[in-house]
Amino acid sequence: MIKRIGIAGLLLLGGVCASHAEVLASYEFTECNLSDGANATGVNAWDLYTGGGFTLYDGSSQHQALTSPSLGLASGTDDDMAGAYAYGQYFALTVTAVEGFSLDLESLSFDLSRFNNGCQDFAIYCSVDNYASPLVFENDYITVPSQTFTLNFATDVPALDFSDLTAVTFHIVIDDRVTDSLASAVTQLDNLILNGTATPPEGATLVLDVHTLAFDLIAPDTATSGAIAATYYAGSVTANDIQIVSLVASNGFSAAVADATLGLSDTEETITVTFDNTAGGLANGESTSSSLWIIWTEATSGVINTSEVALGATYINEPNDLQLDAESLSLVLNKSDASTNGTIVASYIEGTVPAHLEIVSVEADNGFSASPLGFTLNAADPSQDLIVTYTNSGALQEDEDTATSTLAITWTVQGSSETNTTYVALDVTFDDPPELVEEWTIGIDFGSTAPEGAATFNQISVGGTSTTEGLADQGVVTRSLLVDLDDAVVSGVGFSVLNASGQIAWDTSPGKTGDGRFITNSTVYGDALISNDTASRPVEADTDMFVFTFTGLDDAMLYELSGGFDDNGVNNIYDAKWTADGQTFITSPQGDGDGYGILSELETDGSGNLVITVTGVGGDDESAHITVGALTLTAFTKVISEVGNVSIAMASGKVALSWEAESGASYGVQATDDLVSGTWSSIITGLEGIDGILSVTNDVAEGQQFFRPYLEN
């Protein structure tokens, strides 16, 4: 290794040092192109490439150029060549000897220059010592004028042997930008030349351009072929003709050559390799392999040589296929409807050899049916809507009753005798929701503007701005007295706001009237409570949130929540996720009136509390602002049906009664000994209802006795 002290203005311009060796490889980088270099006989000069640690400069009629990355910044004082190398700030040059040849290297030269803030230092690493240490390191060497640098291996790196090589790779590493600025930080490399000799073997040799050859055989073809270039090289002692004696392969592969003789007057022949799938019968996606043995000899040598090429073939015959947009379909049947339907989209997937799909039948049972029952799909008509219908013949009667089936679609490919069946799981749920009676609605208006209008909202303002104190993180605002929209006090019900957003929350007013459940005027839905990002900490979705809690609610009631914020379609950074009692909706304020959502049939936690969380979900700029304009909570009392479907059984002197009940109801059992003139007396009271079958047992007195369950509330 040599190390030189750089002198300002020393940059490589021009030619290569005088040498008796030939040019093995050279690169001129026309229009910044990292193309193959020119190469001598017996040498492969492969594409120059980079270590990925800098950006290539794209400019026509320029030298090869690059921008320096972030390592090694201050002029001459922050050198980090090892770091630059590890980061990938290098060009890589690989040269290999043609099979049978060997390389003896003499010198490596190239031109270097920089623009303004480009890199000043460079080093060369090499595969000969496995890149252990730089062959040369030049400090503050690269200047604005171009200079030519030449490394003579024998004199500059005498400890390493650069002779009798079959391959070599050089890494030219750059480092140390003039300043910390990336502006005009460009370093140029040009006229890269490797000098040496390529020594052929003693006898003539046959060299193949590839040692592996792979085919894709695409239907409907049954055979395919490829080419191998066989090149003749004269030896250093003899230069007789080479005769290809035989070409041997198996597993459906074969090979042929038009002229089996190569020599000084005919240095290259093409060996055609063919794969025929007729005998092998590969199916779609299957592969096979073999070796091509090329047996050859140099005239008068008496020596038989063998060259091998690995062969592979894959058969491609993708089938024409039927694709459905869903593997299952769930329907909902409302109590007032006799039937319901949904759609499955059937699509044609074109195969390697296109053919129509014939849909032979579409079948289902258990009340389900589908149409059309048969159709054709192809490239011109690639999709068809299948309408799946469920008709209720009385099987579904109660809320949440279900029925299931399987849709079987039988189809075949045109010209094929094989039939295929694709299945879709079907189910339907009977929807008979409880009858509800509205009791009251509480409205909460966030923001500094007092609510106005016929409906009364409870105002909650936390004050502050984006730069002044509002409601601190983990701060709480509580209201113990609330009124409904009619300005009547809702006894015992309270409300609190917990700011768990990780930021200060404050009043804001960028919104407009939205489509909440109750709209009075813009003062209610136009201003809002907000928590925003700061420079030091963003608001994170699903981690930071507002927590709203209603307390003192009646556990027997059901509740409907409406809430959100509308920014009049400005952007979607205000999208928010609202969650309560396991239900969720996501608002999207960009659309007109789309900033609000509703959750229905909510239940308390059993202790009179309903907890609501609101978190931002981000938008185009991934912000997660939490913004709430207003919310309403409506309480409903469930209308309890009469006792239904009573059954009775006797066993061991006890009577067992069962009947269909509902949660929120209270039941009792009465008895009498005379259905005509007797009096019904309550023998069991205060049975708490459930959604399902309620059962009770009781002793039976001597004589005749009759029983009946009844609804207490």
XYZ file of C-alpha atoms in Angstrom, residues 53-55 66-72 89 117-119 174-177 182 185-187:
22
model
C -23.706 5.043 -1.052
C -24.112 7.972 -3.407
C -26.444 9.310 -6.078
C -21.828 11.402 -8.379
C -23.025 13.413 -5.398
C -21.290 12.887 -2.093
C -23.298 11.484 0.847
C -23.105 12.598 4.453
C -19.811 11.058 5.611
C -16.631 13.159 5.906
C -19.383 5.386 -1.361
C -18.049 21.047 -2.657
C -17.271 17.600 -4.068
C -15.134 15.016 -2.275
C -14.409 8.714 -2.185
C -14.786 10.759 0.992
C -14.460 14.209 2.595
C -16.753 16.850 1.078
C -24.678 19.163 -0.588
C -21.102 18.449 -4.179
C -20.141 16.515 -7.312
C -17.097 14.288 -7.855
